[in-house]
PDB file of C-alpha atoms in Angstrom:
ATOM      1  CA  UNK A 688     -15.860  12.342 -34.020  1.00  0.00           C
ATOM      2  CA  UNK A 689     -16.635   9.083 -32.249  1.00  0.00           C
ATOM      3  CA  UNK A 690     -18.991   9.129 -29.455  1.00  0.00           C
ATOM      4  CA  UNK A 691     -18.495   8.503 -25.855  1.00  0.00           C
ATOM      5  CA  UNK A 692     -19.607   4.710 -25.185  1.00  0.00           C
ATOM      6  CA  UNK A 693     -22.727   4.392 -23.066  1.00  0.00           C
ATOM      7  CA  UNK A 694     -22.787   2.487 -19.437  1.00  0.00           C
ATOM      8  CA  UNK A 695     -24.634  -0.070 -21.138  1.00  0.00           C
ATOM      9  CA  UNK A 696     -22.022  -0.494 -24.106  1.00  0.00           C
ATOM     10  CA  UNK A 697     -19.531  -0.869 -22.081  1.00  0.00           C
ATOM     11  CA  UNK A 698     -20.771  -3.525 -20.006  1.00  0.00           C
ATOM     12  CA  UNK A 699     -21.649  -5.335 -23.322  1.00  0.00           C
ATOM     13  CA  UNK A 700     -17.327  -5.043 -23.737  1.00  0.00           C
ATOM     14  CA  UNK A 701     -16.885  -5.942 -20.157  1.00  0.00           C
ATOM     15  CA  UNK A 702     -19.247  -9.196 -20.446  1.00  0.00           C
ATOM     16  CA  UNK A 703     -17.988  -9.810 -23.883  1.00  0.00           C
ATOM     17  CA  UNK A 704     -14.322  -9.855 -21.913  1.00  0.00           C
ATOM     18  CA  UNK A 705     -15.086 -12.229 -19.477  1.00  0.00           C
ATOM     19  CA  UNK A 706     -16.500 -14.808 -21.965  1.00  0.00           C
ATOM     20  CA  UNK A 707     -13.430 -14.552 -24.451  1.00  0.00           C
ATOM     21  CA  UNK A 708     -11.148 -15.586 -21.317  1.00  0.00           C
ATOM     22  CA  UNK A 709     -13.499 -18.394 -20.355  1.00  0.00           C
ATOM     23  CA  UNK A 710     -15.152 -17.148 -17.314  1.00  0.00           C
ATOM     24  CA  UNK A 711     -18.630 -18.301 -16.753  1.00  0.00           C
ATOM     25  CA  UNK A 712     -21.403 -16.525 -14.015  1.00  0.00           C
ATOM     26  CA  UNK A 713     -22.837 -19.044 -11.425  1.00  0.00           C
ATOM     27  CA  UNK A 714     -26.154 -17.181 -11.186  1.00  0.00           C
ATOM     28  CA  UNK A 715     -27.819 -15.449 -13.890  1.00  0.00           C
ATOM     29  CA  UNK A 716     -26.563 -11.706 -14.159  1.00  0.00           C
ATOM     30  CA  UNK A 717     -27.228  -9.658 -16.698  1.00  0.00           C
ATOM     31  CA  UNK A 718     -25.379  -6.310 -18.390  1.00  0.00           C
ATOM     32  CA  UNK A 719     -27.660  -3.988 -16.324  1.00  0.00           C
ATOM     33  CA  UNK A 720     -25.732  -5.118 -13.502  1.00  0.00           C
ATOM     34  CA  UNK A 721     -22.584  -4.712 -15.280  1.00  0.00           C
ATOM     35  CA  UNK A 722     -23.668  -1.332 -16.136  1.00  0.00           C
ATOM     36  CA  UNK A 723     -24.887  -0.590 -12.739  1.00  0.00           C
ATOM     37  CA  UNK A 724     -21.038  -1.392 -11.001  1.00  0.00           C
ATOM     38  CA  UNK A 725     -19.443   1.147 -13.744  1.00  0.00           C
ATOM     39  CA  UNK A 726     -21.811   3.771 -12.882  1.00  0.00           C
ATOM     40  CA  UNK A 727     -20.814   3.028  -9.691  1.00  0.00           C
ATOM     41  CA  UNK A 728     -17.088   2.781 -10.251  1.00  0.00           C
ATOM     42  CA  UNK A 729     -16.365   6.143 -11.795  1.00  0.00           C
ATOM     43  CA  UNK A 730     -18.400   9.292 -11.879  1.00  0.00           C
ATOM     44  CA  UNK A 731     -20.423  10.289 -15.227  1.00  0.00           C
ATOM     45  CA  UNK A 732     -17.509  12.375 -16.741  1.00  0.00           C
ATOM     46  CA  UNK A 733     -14.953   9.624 -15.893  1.00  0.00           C
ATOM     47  CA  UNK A 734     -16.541   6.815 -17.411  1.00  0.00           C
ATOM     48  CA  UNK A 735     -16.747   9.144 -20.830  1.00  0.00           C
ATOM     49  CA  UNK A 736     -13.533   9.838 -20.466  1.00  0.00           C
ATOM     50  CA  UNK A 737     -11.443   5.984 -19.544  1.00  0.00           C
ATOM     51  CA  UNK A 738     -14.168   4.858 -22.702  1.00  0.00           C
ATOM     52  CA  UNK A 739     -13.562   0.994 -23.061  1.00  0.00           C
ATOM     53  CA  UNK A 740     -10.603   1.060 -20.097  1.00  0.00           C
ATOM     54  CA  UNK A 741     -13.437   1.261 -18.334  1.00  0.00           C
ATOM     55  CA  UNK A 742     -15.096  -1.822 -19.268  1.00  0.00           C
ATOM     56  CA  UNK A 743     -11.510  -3.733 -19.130  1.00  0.00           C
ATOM     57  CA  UNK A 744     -10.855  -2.400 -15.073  1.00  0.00           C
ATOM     58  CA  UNK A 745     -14.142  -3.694 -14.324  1.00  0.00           C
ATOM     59  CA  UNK A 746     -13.079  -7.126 -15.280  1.00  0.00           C
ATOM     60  CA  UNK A 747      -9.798  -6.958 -14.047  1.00  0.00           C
ATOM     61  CA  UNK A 748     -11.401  -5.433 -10.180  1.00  0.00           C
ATOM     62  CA  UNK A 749     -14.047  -8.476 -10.357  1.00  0.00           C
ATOM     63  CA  UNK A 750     -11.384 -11.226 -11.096  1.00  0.00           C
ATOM     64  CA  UNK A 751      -9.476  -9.705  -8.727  1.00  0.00           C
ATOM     65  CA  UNK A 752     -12.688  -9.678  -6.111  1.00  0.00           C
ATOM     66  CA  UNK A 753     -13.243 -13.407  -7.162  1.00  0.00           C
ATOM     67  CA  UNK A 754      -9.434 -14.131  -6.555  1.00  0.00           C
ATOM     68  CA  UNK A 755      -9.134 -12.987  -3.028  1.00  0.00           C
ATOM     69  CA  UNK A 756     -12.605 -14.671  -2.329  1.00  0.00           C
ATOM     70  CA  UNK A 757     -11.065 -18.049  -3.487  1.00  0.00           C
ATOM     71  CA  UNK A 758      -7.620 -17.213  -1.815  1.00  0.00           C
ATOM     72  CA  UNK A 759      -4.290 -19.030  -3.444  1.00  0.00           C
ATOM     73  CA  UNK A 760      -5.141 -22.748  -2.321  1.00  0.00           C
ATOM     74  CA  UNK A 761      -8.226 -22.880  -3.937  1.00  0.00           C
ATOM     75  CA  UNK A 762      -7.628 -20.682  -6.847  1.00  0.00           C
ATOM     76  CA  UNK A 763      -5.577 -23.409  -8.407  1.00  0.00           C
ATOM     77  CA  UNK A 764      -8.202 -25.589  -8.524  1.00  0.00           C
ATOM     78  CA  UNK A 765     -11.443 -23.990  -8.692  1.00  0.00           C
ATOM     79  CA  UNK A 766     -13.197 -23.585 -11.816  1.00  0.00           C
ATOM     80  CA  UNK A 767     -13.712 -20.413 -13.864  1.00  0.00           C
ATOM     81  CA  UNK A 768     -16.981 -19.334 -12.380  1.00  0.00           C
ATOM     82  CA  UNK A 769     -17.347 -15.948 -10.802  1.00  0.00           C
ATOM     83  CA  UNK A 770     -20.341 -14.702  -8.623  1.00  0.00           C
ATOM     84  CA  UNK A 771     -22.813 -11.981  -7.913  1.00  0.00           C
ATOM     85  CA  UNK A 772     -20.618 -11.662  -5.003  1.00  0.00           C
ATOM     86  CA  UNK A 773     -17.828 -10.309  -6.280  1.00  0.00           C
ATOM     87  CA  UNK A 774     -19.822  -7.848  -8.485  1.00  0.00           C
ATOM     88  CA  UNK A 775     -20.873  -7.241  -5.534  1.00  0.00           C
ATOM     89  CA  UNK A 776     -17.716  -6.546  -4.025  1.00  0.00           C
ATOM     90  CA  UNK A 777     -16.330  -4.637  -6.718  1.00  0.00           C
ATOM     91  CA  UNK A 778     -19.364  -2.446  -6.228  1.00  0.00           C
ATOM     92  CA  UNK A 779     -18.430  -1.741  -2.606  1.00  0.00           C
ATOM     93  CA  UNK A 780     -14.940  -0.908  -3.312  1.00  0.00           C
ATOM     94  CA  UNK A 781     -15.603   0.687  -6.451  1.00  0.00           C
ATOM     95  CA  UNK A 782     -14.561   4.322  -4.759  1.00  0.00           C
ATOM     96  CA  UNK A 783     -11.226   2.805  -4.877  1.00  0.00           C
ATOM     97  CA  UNK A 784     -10.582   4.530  -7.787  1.00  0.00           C
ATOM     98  CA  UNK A 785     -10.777   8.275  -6.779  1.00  0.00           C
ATOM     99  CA  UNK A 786      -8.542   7.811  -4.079  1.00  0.00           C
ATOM    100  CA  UNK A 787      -5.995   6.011  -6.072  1.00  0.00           C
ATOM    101  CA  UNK A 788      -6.100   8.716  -8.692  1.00  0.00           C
ATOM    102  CA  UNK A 789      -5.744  11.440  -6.414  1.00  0.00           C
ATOM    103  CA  UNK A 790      -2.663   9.756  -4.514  1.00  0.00           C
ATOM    104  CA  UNK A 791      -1.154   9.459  -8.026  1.00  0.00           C
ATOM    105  CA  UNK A 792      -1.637  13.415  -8.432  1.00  0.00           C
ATOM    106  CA  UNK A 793      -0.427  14.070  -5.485  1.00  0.00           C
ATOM    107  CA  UNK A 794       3.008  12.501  -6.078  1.00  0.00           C
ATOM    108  CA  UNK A 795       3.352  13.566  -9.626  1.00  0.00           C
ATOM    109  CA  UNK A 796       2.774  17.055  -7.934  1.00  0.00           C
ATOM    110  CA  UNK A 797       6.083  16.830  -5.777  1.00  0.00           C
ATOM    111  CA  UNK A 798       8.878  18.246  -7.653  1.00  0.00           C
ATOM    112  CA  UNK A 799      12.082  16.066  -7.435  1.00  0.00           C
ATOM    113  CA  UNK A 800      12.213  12.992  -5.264  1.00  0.00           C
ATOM    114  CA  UNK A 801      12.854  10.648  -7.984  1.00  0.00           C
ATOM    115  CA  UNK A 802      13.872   7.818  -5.833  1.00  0.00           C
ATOM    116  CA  UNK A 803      10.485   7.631  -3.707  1.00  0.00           C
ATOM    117  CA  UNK A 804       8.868   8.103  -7.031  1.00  0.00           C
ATOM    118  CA  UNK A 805      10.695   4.898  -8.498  1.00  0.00           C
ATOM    119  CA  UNK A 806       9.605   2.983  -5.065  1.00  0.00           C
ATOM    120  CA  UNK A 807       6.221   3.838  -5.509  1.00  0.00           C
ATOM    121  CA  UNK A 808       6.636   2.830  -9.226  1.00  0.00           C
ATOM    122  CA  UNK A 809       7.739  -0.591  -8.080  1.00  0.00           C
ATOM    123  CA  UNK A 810       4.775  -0.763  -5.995  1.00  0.00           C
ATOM    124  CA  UNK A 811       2.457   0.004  -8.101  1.00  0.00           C
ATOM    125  CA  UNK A 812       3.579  -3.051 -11.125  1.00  0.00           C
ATOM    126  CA  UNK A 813       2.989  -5.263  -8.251  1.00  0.00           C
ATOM    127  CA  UNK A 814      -0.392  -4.277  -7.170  1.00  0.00           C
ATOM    128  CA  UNK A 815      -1.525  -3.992 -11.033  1.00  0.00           C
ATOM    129  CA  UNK A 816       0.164  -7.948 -11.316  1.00  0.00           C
ATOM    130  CA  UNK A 817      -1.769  -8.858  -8.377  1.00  0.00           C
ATOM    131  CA  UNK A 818      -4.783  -7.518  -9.464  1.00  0.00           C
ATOM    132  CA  UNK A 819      -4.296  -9.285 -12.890  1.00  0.00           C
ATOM    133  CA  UNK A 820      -4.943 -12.577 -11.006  1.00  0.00           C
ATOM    134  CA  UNK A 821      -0.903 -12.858 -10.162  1.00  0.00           C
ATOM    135  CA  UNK A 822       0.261 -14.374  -6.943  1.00  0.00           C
ATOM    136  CA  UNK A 823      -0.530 -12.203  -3.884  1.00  0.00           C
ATOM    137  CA  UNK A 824       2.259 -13.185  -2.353  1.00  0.00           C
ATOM    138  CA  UNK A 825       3.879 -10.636  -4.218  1.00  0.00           C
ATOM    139  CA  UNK A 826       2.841  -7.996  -2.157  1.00  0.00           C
ATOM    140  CA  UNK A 827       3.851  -9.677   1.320  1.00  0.00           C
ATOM    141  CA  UNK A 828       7.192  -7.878   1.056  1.00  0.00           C
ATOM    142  CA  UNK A 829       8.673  -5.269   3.425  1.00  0.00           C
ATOM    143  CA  UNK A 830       7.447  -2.017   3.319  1.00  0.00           C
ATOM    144  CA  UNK A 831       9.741  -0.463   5.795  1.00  0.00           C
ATOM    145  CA  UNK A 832      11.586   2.233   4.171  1.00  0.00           C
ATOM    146  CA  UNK A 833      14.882   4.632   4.961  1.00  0.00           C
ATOM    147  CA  UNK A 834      14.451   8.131   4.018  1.00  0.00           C
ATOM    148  CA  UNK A 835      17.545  10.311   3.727  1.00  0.00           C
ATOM    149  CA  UNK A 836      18.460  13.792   2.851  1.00  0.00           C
ATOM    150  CA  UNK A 837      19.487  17.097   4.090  1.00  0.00           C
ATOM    151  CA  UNK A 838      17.479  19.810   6.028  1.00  0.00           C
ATOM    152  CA  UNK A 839      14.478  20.728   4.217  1.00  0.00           C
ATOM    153  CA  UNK A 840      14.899  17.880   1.571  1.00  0.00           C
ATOM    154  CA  UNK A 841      11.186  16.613   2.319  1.00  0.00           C
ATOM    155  CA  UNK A 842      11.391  13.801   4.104  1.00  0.00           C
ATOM    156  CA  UNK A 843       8.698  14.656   6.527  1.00  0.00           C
ATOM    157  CA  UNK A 844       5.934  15.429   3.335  1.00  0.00           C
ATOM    158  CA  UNK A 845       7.591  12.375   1.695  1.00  0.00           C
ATOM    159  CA  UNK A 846       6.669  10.185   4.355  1.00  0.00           C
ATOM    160  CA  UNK A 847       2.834  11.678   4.298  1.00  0.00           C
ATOM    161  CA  UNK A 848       2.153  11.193   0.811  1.00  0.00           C
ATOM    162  CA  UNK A 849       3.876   7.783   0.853  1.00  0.00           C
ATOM    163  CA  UNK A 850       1.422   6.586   3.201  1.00  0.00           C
ATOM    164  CA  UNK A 851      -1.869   8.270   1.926  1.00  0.00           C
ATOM    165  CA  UNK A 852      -0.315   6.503  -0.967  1.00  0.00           C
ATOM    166  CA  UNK A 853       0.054   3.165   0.465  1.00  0.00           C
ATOM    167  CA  UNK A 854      -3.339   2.993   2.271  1.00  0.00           C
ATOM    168  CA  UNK A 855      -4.940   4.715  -1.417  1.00  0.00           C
ATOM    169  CA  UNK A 856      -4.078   1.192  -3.108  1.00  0.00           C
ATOM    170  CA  UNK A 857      -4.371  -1.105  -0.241  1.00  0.00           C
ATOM    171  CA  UNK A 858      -1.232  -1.897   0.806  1.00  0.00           C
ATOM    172  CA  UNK A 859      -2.156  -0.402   4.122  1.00  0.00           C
ATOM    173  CA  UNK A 860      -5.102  -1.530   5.937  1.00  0.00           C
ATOM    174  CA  UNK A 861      -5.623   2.087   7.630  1.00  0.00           C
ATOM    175  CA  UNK A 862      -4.868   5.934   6.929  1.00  0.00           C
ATOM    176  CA  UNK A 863      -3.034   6.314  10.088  1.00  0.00           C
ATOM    177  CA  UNK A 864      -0.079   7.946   9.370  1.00  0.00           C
ATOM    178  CA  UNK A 865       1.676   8.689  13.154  1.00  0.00           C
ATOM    179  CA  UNK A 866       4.936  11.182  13.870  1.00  0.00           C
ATOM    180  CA  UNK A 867       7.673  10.305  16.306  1.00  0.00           C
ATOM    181  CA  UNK A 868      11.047  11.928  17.153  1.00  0.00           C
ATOM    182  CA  UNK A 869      13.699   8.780  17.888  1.00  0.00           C
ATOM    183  CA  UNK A 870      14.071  10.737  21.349  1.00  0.00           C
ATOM    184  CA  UNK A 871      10.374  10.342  22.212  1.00  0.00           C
ATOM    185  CA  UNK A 872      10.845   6.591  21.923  1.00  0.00           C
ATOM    186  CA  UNK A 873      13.563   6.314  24.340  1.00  0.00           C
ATOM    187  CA  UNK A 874      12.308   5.735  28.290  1.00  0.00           C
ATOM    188  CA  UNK A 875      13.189   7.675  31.337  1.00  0.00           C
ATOM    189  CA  UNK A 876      13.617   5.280  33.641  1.00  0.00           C
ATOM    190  CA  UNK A 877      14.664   1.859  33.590  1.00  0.00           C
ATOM    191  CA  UNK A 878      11.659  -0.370  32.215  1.00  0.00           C
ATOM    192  CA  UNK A 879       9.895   2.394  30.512  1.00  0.00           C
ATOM    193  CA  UNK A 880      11.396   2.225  26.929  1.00  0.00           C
ATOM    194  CA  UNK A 881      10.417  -1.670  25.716  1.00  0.00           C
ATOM    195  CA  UNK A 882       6.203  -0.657  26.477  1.00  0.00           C
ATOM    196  CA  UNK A 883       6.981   2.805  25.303  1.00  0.00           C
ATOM    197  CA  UNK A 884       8.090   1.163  21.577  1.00  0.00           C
ATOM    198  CA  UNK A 885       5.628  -1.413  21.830  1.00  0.00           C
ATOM    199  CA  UNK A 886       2.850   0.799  22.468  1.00  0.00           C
ATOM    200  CA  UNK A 887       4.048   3.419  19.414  1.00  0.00           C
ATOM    201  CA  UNK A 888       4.333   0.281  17.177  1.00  0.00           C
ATOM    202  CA  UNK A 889       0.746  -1.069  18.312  1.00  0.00           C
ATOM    203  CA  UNK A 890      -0.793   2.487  17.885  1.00  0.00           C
ATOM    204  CA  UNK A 891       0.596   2.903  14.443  1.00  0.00           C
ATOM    205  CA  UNK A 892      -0.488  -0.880  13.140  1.00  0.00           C
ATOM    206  CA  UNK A 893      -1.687  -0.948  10.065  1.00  0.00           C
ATOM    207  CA  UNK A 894      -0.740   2.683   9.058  1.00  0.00           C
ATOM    208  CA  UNK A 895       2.259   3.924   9.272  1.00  0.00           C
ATOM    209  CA  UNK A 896       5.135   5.236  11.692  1.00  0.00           C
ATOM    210  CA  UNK A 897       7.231   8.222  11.064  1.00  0.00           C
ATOM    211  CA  UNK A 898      10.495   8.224  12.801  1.00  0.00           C
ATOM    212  CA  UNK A 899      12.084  11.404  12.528  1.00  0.00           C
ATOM    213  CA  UNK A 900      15.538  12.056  13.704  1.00  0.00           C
ATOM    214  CA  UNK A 901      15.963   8.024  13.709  1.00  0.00           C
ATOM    215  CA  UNK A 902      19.844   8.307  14.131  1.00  0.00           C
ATOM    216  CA  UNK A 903      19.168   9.174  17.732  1.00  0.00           C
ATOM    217  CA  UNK A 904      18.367   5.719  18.419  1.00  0.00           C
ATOM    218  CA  UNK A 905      21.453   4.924  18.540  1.00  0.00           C
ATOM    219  CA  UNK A 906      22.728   7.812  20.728  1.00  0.00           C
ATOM    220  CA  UNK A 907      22.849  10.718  17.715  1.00  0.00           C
ATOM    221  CA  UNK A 908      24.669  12.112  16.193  1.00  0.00           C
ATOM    222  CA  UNK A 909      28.000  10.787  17.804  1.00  0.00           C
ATOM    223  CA  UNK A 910      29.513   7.497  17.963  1.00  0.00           C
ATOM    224  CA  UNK A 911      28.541   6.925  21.610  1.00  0.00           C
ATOM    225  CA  UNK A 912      25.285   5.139  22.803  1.00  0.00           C
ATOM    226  CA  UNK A 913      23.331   6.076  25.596  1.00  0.00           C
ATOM    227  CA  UNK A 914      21.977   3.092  28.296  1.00  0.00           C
ATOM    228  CA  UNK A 915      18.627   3.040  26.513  1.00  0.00           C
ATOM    229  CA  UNK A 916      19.805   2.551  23.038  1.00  0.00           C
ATOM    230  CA  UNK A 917      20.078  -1.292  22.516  1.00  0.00           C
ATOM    231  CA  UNK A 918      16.819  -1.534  23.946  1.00  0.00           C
ATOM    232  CA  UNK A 919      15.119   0.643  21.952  1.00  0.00           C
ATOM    233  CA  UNK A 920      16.444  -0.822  19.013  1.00  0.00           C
ATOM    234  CA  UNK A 921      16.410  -4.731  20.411  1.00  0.00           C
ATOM    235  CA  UNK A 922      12.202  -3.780  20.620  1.00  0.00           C
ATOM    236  CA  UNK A 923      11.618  -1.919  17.785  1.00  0.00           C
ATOM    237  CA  UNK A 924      13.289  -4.437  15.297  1.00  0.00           C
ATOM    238  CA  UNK A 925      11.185  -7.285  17.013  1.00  0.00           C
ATOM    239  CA  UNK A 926       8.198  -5.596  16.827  1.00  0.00           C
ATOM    240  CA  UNK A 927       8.168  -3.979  13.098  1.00  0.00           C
ATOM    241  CA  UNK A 928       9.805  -7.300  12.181  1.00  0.00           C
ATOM    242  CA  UNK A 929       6.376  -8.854  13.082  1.00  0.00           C
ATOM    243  CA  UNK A 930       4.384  -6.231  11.328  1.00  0.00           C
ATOM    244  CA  UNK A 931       6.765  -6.105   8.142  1.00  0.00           C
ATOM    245  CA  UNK A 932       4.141  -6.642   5.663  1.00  0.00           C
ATOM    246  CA  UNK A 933       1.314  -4.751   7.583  1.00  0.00           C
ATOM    247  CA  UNK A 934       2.441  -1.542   8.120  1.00  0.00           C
ATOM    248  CA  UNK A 935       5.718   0.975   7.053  1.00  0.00           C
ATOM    249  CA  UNK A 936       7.925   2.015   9.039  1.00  0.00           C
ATOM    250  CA  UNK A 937       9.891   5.525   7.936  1.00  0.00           C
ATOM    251  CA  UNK A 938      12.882   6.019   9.233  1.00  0.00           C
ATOM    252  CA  UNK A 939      14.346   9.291   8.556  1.00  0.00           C
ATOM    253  CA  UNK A 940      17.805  11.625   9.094  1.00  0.00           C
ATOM    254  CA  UNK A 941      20.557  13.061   7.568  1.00  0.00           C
ATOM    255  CA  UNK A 942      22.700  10.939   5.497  1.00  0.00           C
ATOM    256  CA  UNK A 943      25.673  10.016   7.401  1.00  0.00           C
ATOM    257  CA  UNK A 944      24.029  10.198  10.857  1.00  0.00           C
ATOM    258  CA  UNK A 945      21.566   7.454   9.552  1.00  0.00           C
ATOM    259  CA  UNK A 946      23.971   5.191   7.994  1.00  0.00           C
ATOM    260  CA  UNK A 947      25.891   4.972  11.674  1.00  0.00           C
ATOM    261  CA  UNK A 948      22.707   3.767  12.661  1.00  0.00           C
ATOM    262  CA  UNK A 949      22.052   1.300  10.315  1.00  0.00           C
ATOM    263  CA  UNK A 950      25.812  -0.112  10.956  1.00  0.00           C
ATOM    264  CA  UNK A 951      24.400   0.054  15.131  1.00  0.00           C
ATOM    265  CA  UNK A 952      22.471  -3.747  14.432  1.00  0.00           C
ATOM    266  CA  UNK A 953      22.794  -6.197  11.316  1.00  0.00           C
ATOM    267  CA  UNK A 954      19.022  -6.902  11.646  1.00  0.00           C
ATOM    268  CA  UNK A 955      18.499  -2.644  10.483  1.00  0.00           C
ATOM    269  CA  UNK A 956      20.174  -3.332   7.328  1.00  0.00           C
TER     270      UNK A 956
END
C-alpha cells in the first residue's frame, strides 16, 4: 500500500513540473510556498485523496494566474517567467475548487436532462483549454440559452443550477441568479416597457436572468401580438446582445409556444 504524498512532496512534483516545461521564477520562491498554496487549495483529506493531480492543478491554476496577468498581447511575447504574484493569486482563488466540485455534484445529481448536461460538458473543455494556457477568447462566446420542455420538465431548477454552475467556474462574474415572467417585462403604459427591460437586464448583469413563460413576449400563446411586444423584444435583444458574453440569459416555455417566438425576430435565432 503506497502512502499518501505529503504537502511538501507534492510541491517537489509541482516545482519539478514547472522546470520540465521551461518556466523559470523571477524572485526566489521556494517549495514551502508551493506547499503552503496546496494546503491552501484543497482541505487535508482532499489533497490525500487528488495525490499528484494535486501537484499538476497547482501548475496548471498558476500558469493560468500568470496568463491572465500577462493578457493575450503580451503573452506572445513575454518570456517564461512566472511570479510570486500569481502564487499569490492562485492562493486567493484557491477556494475555487470546492465550489466547482460541488456544482459538478449538483448536476450529476439531476436525473435526466442530458442536453443541459452536454452544454455544460462543452463548457467545461473550454474552461479546462483556457486554463491550460489556450486562447481566452474561447470563452467570449454566447451564453444565452433556450430551455424547452413540458410542465414540470425542470426548466425552472435547470436554470438555477446552470447558473450556480456558471458563476462556480467563472464564467459568471456574480451568483445572481434573477426570476422573471415574460408578462412582468411588458409595460403598462406607453414608455414604461424599454426602462422596465433595461432595468431587469442591468439588475441581472453579470448573473443571470430567468425568463419564464418567454413565449409571451411575443403575445403567448397565440399568433397575435399585443402593442408592447416589438418593443419588448426590440430592447431586450439590444441589451443582452451587449452583455452576450457577461451574463446568460434563460429563456424558457413549452416547445411549440417558444419556437413561434423565436420565428417573432431573426436576431432571437
Amino acid at each position: 500500500e503506497l502512502a499518501p504524498y505529503t504537502a511538501a512532496e507534492l510541491a517537489a512534483m509541482a516545482r519539478a513540473e514547472l522546470t520540465e516545461r521551461l518556466y523559470e521564477m523571477a524572485s526566489p520562491i521556494g517549495e514551502p510556498e508551493l506547499a503552503a498554496a496546496l494546503c491552501a487549495s484543497w482541505p487535508r483529506g482532499a489533497l490525500e485523496a487528488r495525490g499528484a493531480h494535486a501537484a499538476h492543478d497547482l501548475v496548471e491554476s498558476l500558469l493560468s494566474a500568470r496568463n491572465q496577468r500577462l493578457g493575450l498581447a503580451a503573452l506572445r511575447l513575454a518570456p517564461r517567467i512566472w511570479h510570486r504574484t500569481d502564487l499569490e493569486h492562485v492562493g486567493r482563488g484557491a477556494t475555487a475548487h470546492a465550489p466547482r466540485a460541488r456544482a459538478d455534484a449538483e448536476l450529476a445529481a439531476i436525473v435526466g436532462m442530458a442536453p443541459l448536461k452536454e452544454f455544460v460538458k462543452l463548457l467545461r473543455a473550454k474552461v479546462e483549454y483556457v486554463s491550460r494556457g489556450g486562447d481566452p477568447r474561447m470563452l467570449n462566446g454566447c451564453l444565452h440559452v433556450v430551455l424547452t420542455g413540458n410542465p414540470g420538465a425542470g426548466k425552472t431548477t435547470a436554470a438555477r443550477v446552470l447558473a450556480r454552475w456558471l458563476h462556480a467556474y467563472g464564467l459568471l462574474r456574480s451568483g445572481t441568479l434573477l426570476e422573471r415572467n415574460a408578462l412582468e417585462l411588458k409595460g403598462r403604459h406607453l414608455g414604461w416597457t424599454c426602462p422596465l427591460v433595461q432595468e431587469t437586464v442591468a439588475a441581472a448583469a453579470g448573473g443571470c436572468l430567468f425568463i419564464d413563460e418567454a413565449y409571451a413576449l411575443c403575445g403567448g400563446e397565440t399568433e397575435r401580438a399585443d402593442s408592447f411586444a416589438d418593443e419588448v423584444l426590440r430592447t431586450l435583444l439590444t441589451e443582452v446582445e451587449a452583455h452576450r458574453a457577461s451574463m446568460c440569459v434563460v429563456l424558457a416555455g413549452y416547445p411549440e409556444a417558444m419556437w413561434r417566438l423565436l420565428e417573432a425576430d431573426p436576431g432571437l435565432q
